[in-house]
Short mmCIF file of C-alpha atoms and ligand atoms in Angstrom, two decimals:
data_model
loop_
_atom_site.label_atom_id
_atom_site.label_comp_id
_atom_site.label_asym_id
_atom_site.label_seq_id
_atom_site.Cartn_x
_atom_site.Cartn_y
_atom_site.Cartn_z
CA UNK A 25 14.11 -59.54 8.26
CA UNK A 26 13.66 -56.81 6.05
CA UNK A 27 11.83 -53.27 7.33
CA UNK A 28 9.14 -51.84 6.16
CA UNK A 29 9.38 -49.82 3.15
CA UNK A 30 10.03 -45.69 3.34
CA UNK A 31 11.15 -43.32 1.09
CA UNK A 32 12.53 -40.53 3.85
CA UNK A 33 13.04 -41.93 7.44
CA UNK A 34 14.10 -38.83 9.67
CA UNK A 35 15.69 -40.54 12.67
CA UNK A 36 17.19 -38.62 16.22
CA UNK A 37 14.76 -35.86 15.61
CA UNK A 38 12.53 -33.95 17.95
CA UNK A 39 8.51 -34.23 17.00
CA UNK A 40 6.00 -32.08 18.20
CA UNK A 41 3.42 -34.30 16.49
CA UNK A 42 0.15 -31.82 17.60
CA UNK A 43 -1.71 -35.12 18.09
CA UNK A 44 -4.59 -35.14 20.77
CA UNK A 45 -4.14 -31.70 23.25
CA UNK A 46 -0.55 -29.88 23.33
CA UNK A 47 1.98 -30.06 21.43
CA UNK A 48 2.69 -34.05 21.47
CA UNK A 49 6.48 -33.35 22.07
CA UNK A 50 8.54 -37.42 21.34
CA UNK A 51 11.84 -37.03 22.52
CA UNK A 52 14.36 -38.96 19.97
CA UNK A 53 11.38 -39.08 17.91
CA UNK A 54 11.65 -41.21 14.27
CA UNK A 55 9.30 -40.01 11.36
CA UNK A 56 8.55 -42.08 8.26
CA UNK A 57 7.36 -41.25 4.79
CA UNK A 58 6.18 -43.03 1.95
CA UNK A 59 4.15 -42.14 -1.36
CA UNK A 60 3.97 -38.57 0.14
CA UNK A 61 3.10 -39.23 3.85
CA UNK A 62 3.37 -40.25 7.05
CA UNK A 63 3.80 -43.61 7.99
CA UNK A 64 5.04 -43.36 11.41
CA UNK A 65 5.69 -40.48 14.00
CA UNK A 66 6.56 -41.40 17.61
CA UNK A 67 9.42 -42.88 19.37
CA UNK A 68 12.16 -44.72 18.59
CA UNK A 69 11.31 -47.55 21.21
CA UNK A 70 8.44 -48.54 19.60
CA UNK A 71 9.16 -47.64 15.50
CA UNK A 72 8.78 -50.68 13.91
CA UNK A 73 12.08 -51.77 11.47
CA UNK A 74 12.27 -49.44 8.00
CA UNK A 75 13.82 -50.16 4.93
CA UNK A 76 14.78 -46.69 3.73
CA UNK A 77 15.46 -44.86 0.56
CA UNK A 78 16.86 -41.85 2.75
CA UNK A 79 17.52 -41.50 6.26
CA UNK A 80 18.09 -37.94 7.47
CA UNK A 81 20.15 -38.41 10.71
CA UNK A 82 18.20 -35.12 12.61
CA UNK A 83 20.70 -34.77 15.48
CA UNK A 84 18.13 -32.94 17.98
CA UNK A 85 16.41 -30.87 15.86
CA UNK A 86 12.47 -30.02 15.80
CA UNK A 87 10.00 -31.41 13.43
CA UNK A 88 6.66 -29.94 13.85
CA UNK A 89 4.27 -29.70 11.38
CA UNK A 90 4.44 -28.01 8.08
CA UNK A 91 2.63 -24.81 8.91
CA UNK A 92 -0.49 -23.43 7.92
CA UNK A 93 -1.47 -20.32 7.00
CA UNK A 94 -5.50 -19.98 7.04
CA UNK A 95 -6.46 -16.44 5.93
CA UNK A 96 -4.79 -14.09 3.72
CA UNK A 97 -5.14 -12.34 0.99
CA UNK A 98 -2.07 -12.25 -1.20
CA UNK A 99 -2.86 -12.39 -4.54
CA UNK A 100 -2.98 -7.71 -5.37
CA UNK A 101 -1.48 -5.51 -6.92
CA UNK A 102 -1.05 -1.94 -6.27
CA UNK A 103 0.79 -0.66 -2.59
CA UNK A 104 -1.53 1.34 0.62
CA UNK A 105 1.88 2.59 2.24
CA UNK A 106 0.46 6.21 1.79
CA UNK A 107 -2.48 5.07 3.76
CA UNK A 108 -0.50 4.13 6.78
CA UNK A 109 1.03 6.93 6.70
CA UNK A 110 -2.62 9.10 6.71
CA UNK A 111 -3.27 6.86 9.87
CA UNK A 112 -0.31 8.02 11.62
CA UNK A 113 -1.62 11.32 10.85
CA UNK A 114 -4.90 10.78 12.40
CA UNK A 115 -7.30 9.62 9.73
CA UNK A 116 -8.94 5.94 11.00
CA UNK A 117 -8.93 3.22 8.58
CA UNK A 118 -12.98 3.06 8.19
CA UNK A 119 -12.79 7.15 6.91
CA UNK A 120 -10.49 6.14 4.82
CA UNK A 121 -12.06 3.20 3.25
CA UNK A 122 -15.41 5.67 3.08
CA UNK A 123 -13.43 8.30 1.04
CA UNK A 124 -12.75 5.98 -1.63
CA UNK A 125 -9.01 4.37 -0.23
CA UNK A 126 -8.83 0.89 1.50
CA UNK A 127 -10.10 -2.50 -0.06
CA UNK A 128 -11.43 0.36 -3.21
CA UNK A 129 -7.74 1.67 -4.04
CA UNK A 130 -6.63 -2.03 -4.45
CA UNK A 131 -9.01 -2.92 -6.21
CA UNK A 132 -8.75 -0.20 -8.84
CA UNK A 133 -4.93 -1.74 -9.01
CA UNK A 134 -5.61 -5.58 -8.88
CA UNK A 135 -7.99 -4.47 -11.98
CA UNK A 136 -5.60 -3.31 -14.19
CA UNK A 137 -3.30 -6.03 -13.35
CA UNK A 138 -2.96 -8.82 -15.79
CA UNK A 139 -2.49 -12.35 -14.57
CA UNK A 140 1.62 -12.76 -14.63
CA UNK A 141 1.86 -9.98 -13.06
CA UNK A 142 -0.73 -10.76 -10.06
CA UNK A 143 1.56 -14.55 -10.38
CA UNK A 144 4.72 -12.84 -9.85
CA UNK A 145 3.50 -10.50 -6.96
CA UNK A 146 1.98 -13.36 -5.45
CA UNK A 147 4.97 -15.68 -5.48
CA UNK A 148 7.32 -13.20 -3.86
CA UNK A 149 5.01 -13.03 -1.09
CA UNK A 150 4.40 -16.38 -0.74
CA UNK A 151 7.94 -17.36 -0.99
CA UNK A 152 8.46 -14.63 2.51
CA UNK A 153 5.69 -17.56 4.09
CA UNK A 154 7.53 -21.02 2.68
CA UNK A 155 10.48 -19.41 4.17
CA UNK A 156 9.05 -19.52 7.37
CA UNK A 157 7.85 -23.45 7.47
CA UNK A 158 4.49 -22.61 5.62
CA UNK A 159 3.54 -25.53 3.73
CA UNK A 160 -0.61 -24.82 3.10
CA UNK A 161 -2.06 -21.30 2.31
CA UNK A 162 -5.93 -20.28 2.47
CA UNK A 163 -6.08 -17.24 -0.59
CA UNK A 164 -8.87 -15.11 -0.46
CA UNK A 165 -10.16 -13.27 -3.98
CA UNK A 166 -11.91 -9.92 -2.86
CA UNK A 167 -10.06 -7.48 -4.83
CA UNK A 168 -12.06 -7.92 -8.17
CA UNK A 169 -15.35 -7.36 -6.89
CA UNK A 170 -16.30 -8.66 -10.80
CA UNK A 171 -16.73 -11.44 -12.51
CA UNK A 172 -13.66 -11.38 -14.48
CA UNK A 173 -10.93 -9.95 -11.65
CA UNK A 174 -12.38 -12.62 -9.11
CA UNK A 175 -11.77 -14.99 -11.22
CA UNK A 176 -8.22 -13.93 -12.55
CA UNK A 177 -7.60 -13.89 -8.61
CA UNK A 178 -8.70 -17.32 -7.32
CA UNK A 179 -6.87 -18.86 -11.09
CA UNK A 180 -4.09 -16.75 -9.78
CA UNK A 181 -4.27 -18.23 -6.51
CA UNK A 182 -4.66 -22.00 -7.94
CA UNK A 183 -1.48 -21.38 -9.39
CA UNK A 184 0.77 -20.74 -7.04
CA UNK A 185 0.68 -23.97 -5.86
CA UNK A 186 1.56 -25.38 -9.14
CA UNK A 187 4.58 -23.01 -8.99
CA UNK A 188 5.46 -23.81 -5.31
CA UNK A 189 6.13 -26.92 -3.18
CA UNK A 190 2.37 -25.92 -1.04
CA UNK A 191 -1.19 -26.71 -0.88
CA UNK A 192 -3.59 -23.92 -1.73
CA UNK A 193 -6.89 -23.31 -0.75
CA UNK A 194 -9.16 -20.64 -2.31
CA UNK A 195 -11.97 -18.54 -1.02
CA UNK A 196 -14.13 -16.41 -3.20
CA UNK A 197 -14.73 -13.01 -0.98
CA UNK A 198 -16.74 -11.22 -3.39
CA UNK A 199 -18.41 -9.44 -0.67
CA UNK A 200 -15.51 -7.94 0.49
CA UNK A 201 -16.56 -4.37 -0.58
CA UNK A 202 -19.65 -2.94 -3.15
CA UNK A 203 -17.44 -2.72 -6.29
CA UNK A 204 -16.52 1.27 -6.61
CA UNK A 205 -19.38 3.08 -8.27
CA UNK A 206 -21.81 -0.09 -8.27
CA UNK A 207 -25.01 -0.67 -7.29
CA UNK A 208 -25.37 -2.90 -4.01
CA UNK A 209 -28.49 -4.95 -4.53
CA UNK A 210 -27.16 -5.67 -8.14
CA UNK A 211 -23.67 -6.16 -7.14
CA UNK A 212 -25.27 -8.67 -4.14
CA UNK A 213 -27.26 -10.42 -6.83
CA UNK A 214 -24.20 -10.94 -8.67
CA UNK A 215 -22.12 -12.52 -5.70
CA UNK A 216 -25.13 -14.90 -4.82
CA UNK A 217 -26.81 -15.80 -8.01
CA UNK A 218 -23.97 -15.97 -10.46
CA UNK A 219 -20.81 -16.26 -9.37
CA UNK A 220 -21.12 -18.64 -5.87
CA UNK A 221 -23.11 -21.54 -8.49
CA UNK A 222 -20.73 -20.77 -11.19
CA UNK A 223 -17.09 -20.46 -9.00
CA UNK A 224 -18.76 -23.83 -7.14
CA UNK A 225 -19.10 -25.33 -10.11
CA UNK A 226 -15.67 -24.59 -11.86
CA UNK A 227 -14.27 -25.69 -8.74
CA UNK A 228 -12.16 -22.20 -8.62
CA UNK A 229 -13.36 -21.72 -5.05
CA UNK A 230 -12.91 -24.15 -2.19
CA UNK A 231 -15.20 -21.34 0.12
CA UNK A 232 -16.68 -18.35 0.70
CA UNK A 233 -16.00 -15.64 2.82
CA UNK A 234 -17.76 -12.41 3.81
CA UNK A 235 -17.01 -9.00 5.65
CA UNK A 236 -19.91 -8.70 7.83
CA UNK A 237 -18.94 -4.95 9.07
CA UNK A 238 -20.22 -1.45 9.28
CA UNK A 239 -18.08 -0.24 6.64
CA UNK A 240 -18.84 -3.65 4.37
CA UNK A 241 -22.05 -5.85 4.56
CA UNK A 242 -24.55 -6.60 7.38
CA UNK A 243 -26.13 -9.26 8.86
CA UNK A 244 -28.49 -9.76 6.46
CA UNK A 245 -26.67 -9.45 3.52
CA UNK A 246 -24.08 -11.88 4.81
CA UNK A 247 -27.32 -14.16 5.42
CA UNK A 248 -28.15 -14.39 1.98
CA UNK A 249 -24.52 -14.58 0.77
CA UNK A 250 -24.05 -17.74 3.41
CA UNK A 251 -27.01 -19.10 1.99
CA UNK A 252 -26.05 -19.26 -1.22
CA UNK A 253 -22.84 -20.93 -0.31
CA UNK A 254 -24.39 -24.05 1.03
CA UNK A 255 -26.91 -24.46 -1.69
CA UNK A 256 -23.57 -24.40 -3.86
CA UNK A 257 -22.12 -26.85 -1.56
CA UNK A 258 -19.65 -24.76 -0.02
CA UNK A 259 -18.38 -23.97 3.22
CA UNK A 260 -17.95 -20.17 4.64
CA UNK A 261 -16.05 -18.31 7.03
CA UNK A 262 -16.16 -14.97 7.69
CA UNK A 263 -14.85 -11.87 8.55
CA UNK A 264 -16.52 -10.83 12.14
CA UNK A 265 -16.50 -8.02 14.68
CA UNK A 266 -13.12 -6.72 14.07
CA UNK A 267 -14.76 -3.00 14.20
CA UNK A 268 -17.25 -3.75 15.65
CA UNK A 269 -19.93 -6.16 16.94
CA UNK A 270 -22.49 -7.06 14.49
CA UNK A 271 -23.26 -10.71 15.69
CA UNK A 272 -21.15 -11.70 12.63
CA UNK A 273 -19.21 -14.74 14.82
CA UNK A 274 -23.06 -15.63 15.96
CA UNK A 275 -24.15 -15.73 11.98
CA UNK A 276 -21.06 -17.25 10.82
CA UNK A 277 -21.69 -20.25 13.75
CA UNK A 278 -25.04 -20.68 12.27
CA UNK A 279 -24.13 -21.24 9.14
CA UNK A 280 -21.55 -23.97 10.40
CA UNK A 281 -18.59 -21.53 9.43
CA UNK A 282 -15.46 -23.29 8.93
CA UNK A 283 -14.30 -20.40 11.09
CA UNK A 284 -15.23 -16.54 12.14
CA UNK A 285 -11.80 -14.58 12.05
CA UNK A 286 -11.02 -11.12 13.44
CA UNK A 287 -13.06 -11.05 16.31
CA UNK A 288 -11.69 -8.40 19.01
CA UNK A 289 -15.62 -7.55 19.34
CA UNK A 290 -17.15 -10.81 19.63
CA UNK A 291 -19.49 -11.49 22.73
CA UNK A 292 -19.70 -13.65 24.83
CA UNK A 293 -22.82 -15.32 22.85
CA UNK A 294 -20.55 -15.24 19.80
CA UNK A 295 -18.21 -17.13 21.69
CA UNK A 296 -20.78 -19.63 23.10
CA UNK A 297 -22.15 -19.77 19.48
CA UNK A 298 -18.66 -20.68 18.13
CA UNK A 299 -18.03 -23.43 20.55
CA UNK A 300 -21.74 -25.15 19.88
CA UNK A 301 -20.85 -25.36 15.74
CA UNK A 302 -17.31 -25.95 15.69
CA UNK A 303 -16.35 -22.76 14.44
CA UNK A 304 -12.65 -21.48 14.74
CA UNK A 305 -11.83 -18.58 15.86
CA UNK A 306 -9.18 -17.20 13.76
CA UNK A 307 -6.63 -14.33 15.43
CA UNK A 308 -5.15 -11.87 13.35
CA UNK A 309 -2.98 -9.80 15.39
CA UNK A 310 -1.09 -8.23 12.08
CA UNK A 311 -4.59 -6.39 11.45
CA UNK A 312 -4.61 -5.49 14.80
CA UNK A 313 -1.10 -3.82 15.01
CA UNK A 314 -1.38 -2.48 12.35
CA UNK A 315 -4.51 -0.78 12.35
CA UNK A 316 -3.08 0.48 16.55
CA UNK A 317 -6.86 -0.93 17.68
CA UNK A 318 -7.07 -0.95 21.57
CA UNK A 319 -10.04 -4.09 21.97
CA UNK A 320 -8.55 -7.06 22.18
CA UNK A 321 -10.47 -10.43 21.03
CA UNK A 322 -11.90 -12.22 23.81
CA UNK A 323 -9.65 -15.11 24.71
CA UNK A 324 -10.54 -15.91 27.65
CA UNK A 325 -14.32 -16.47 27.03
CA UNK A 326 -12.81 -18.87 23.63
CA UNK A 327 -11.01 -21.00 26.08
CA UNK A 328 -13.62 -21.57 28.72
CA UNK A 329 -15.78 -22.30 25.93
CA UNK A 330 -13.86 -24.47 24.23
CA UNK A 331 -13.17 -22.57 20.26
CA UNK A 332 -10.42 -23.71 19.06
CA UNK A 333 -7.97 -20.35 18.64
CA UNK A 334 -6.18 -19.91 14.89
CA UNK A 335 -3.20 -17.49 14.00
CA UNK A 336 -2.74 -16.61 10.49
CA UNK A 337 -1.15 -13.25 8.78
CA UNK A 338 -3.99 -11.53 7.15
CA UNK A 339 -1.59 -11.19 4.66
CA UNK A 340 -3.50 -7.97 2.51
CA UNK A 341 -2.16 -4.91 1.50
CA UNK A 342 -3.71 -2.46 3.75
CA UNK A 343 -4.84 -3.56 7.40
CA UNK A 344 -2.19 -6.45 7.51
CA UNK A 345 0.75 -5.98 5.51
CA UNK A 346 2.66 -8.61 7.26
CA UNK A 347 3.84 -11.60 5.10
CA UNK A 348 5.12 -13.54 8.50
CA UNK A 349 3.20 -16.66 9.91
CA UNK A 350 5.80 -16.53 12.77
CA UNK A 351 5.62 -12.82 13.51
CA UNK A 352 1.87 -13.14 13.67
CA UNK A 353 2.84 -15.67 16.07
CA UNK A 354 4.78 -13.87 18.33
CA UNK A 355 1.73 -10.79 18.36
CA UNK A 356 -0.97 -13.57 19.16
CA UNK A 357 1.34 -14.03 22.52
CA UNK A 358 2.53 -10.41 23.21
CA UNK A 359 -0.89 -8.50 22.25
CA UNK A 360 -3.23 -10.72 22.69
CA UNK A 361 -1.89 -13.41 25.46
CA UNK A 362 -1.83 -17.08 23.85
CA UNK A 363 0.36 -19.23 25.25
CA UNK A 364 3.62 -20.60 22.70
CA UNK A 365 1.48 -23.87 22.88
CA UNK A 366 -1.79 -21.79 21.83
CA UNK A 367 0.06 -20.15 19.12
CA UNK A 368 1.63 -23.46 17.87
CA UNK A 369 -1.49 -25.44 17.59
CA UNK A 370 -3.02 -22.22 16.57
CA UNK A 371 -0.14 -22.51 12.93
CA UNK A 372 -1.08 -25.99 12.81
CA UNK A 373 -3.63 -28.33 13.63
CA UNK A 374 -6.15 -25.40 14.52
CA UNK A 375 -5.41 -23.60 11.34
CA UNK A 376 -6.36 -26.99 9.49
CA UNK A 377 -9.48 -27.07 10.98
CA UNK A 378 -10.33 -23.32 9.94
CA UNK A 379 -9.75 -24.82 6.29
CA UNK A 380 -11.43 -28.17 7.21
CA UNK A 381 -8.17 -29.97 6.21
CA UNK A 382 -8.00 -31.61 9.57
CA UNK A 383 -7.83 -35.08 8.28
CA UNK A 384 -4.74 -33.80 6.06
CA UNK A 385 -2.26 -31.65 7.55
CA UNK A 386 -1.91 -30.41 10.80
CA UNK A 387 -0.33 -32.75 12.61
CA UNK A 388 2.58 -35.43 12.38
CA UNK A 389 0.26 -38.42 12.35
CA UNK A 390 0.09 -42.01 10.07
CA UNK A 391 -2.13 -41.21 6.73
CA UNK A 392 -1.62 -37.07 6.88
CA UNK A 393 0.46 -35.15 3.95
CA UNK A 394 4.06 -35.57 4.48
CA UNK A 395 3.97 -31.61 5.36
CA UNK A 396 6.66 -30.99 7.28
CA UNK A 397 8.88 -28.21 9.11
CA UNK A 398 12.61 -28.80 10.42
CA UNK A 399 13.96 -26.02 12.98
CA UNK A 400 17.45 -25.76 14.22
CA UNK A 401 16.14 -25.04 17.63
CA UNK A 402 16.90 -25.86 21.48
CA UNK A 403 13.22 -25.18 22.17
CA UNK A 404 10.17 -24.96 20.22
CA UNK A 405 9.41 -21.52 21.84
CA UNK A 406 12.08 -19.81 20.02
CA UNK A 407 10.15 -19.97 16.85
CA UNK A 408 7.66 -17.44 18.26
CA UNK A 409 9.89 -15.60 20.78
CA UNK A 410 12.33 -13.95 18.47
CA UNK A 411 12.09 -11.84 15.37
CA UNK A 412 14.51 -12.29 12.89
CA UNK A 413 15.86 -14.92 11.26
CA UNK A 414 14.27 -17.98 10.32
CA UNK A 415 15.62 -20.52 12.23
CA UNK A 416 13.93 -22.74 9.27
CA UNK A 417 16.23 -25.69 8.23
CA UNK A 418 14.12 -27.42 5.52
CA UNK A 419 10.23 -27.67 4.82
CA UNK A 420 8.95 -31.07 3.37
CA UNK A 421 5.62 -30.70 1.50
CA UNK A 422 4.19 -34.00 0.07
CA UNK A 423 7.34 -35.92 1.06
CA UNK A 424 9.55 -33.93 -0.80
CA UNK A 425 12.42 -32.25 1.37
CA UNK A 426 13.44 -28.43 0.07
N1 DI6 B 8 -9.29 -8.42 6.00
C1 DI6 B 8 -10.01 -7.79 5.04
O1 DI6 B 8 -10.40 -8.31 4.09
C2 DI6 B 8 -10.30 -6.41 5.38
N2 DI6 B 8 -9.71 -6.38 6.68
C3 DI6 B 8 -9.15 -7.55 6.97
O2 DI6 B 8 -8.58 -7.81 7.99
C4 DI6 B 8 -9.75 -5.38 4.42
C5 DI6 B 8 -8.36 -5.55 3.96
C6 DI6 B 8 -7.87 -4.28 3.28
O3 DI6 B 8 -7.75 -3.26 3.92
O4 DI6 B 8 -7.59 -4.31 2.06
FE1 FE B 9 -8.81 -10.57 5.88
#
C-alpha cells in the first residue's frame, strides 16, 4: 500500500516538538512535510507509512523548532560604539539619551540613510540571526520618528523577508522618542491620528509598540497611543519598566498587549496583570548587559503567576547591540535564572505568542509552518550553554531545507 504523500520526511531524528508544557522531547522522532508544513511530528512507532520526495536520514540529531526572534530593532544605520564607551566612563544611558545621543543619534543616521542601504545593513544582521536557527523576526520601526523614515523602515523591514528564507513581522514604534527638535503634542498627534490609521491601512505594520519610560512617554501618552492601535485594528506591545516602574506592564495588560518586554521593574501587580490578559513577558537580557543594570526582572512572581517568559535580542544599536538569539539565551539563564527549558520555550513557542503567531510557528506540530532548526548536538542544552560556534546544521523555513 502506498504512504502518504511528503515532500521532506526527516527520519532517526531527535524532536523537541514544544507541544503542551516542556520541551516535548520524541526519541527516534520522524517529521513530515508537505506544501510547506508539518504533517507529522512524533514517534516512529506510531508514524503512519510516507511516500517521500526526500528522506533526510537525521542520525540523532535535534530538531526543534525554527526559532523566533520577537523584538528587535534591526533595520539603522549609523554605529553608538562611542556611547558605550562614555558609559564605561561613567555617563548612564538616560543622560546620555537627554543630551541629545541614544535613540536621537540614530535617528539623525537612519534619516539620511536611503533604503538599499538600510536593506543591506539589515541583511547582514539578520543573516548573524538565520545563522543561529532563526526562522521568524519581529522588526520594530522607531528610528524615523516621521512619516517618511518610518515608513522607509517597516518597507525596509517587509523586505527582508523577501530577500531571506524567514517570516517577518513589523511593528510601527513611532513613539519610541519625540523626534529631535519636535514638538510633543504635535509629534503625538502625528503617531495616533495619521500614521497608526494610515500604516494599518497599508498593511506596513502588523503592531504597535511604545516606550512607556521616564526618558520616553508616560502612561498617558502610551494610553492614547494604545488606543489608537485598536481602533486601527492592531495589536500592541510595549516597552515597560526597564528603568523604571511606570505601571507600563499594568497598561500594556489592559490593552490586551501581545506582550510587555523589558520589565526588570515590573511589580508584582504588573505581573498579576500580565497573567489575567495573556500578556508575555518578553526578557531581554542583551539590554540588560549591556546597559551593566543591577534589577533583575521579576521571574519568580511571572512563574507563580503563570506569564509566559520570552527571550529575544533587542537587537538595536545602542542598549542591545547583540545580533545572537542564542547568546541572549544563555544571559536569560546566567543573569536572570531561566531554566534551558524556560529559555527554549522562551525562542519558540513563547516568542510566537508575543507575536500572536501561535497557531503558526512555534512548535513541531501537524498544520504549523514547516519552520525548522537541525543541531548537531548530544543535548539540547548545549545550544544555550556555550558561546561560540553555531552548532546549527540546517534551518528549514516553509519546507525548504538551507
Ligand atoms: N529598546 C528600545 O527601543 C530602547 N531600549 C530598548 O531596549 C532604545 C534603544 C536604543 O538605545 O536605541
Ligand atoms: Fe527594544
Amino acid at each position: 500500500m502506498a504512504g502518504l504523500p511528503a515532500d521532506l520526511l526527516f527520519e532517526g531524528a531527535r524532536l523537541a516538538t514544544m507541544a503542551g508544557p516542556g520541551l516535548g522531547v520524541v526519541e527516534d522522532g520522524v517529521l513530515a512535510v508537505r506544501d510547506g508544513r508539518i504533517v507529522y511530528a512524533g514517534t516512529r512507532d506510531t508514524a503512519p507509512a510516507f511516500e517521500a520526495a526526500h528522506r533526510v536520514p537525521c542520525d540523532g540529531l535535534w530538531i526543534t523548532p525554527g526559532l523566533v526572534d520577537c523584538h528587535t530593532h534591526l533595520v539603522f544605520a549609523g554605529d553608538r560604539s562611542e556611547e558605550f564607551a562614555r558609559r564605561l566612563a561613567g555617563e548612564s544611558y538616560a543622560e546620555i539619551a537627554r543630551g541629545g545621543g541614544g535613540i536621537a543619534s540614530t535617528v539623525r543616521a537612519t534619516r539620511a540613510a536611503d533604503e538599499a542601504t538600510l536593506l543591506a545593513l539589515g541583511l547582514k544582521r539578520l543573516d548573524a540571526l538565520l545563522a543561529e536557527g532563526v526562522t521568524t523576526i519581529e522588526v520594530k520601526s522607531g528610528y524615523g520618528l516621521d512619516e517618511e523614515t518610518e515608513r522607509r523602515q517597516l518597507r525596509v523591514a517587509r523586505a527582508l523577508g523577501a530577500h531571506r528564507a524567514v517570516a517577518v513581522r513589523t511593528t510601527y514604534l513611532g513613539a519610541h522618542a519625540v523626534p529631535p527638535g519636535g514638538d510633543r503634542a504635535a509629534y503625538l498627534d502625528l503617531v495616533c491620528d495619521r500614521m497608526i490609521p494610515a500604516l494599518a491601512a497599508e498593511g506596513l505594520a502588523d503592531a504597535v509598540d511604545v516606550f512607556q519610560e521616564g526618558i520616553a512617554f508616560s502612561a498617558q501618552e502610551c494610553t492614547r497611543v494604545f488606543s489608537a492601535a485598536r481602533a486601527a485594528g492592531l495589536p500592541v506591545k510595549s516597552h515597560a519598566e526597564q528603568l523604571s516602574d511606570s505601571g507600563g506592564a499594568a497598561l500594556a495588560a489592559r490593552f490586551g498587549a501581545l506582550s510587555a518586554d523589558h520589565l526588570e521593574y515590573c511589580s508584582a501587580e504588573g505581573a498579576a496583570a500580565m497573567a489575567q490578559a495573556g500578556t508575555v513577558a518578553v526578557l531581554l537580557p542583551g539590554a540588560f548587559l549591556m546597559l551593566n543594570e543591577a534589577r533583575k526582572p521579576p521571574i519568580a512572581s511571572f512563574r507563580a503567576a503563570g506569564v509566559r517568559l520570552a527571550v529575544a535580542t533587542d537587537l538595536n544599536p545602542g542598549s542591545s547591540p547583540i545580533a545572537s538569539l542564542r547568546v541572549s539565551a544563555t544571559l536569560a539563564c546566567v543573569l536572570f535564572g531561566m531554566t534551558v527549558e524556560e529559555a527554549w520555550r522562551g525562542m519558540t513557542i513563547n516568542a510566537a505568542h508575543a507575536l500572536g503567531l501561535q497557531d503558526r510557528v512555534g512548535s513541531l506540530e501537524p498544520g504549523k509552518r514547516a519552520d525548522l532548526a537541525i543541531w548537531s548536538v548530544d543535548h539540547l542544552a548545549q545550544v544555550v550553554a556555550q558561546i561560540g560556534p553555531s552548532p546549527l546544521q540546517a534551518r528549514c523555513h516553509g519546507g525548504v531545507l538551507a
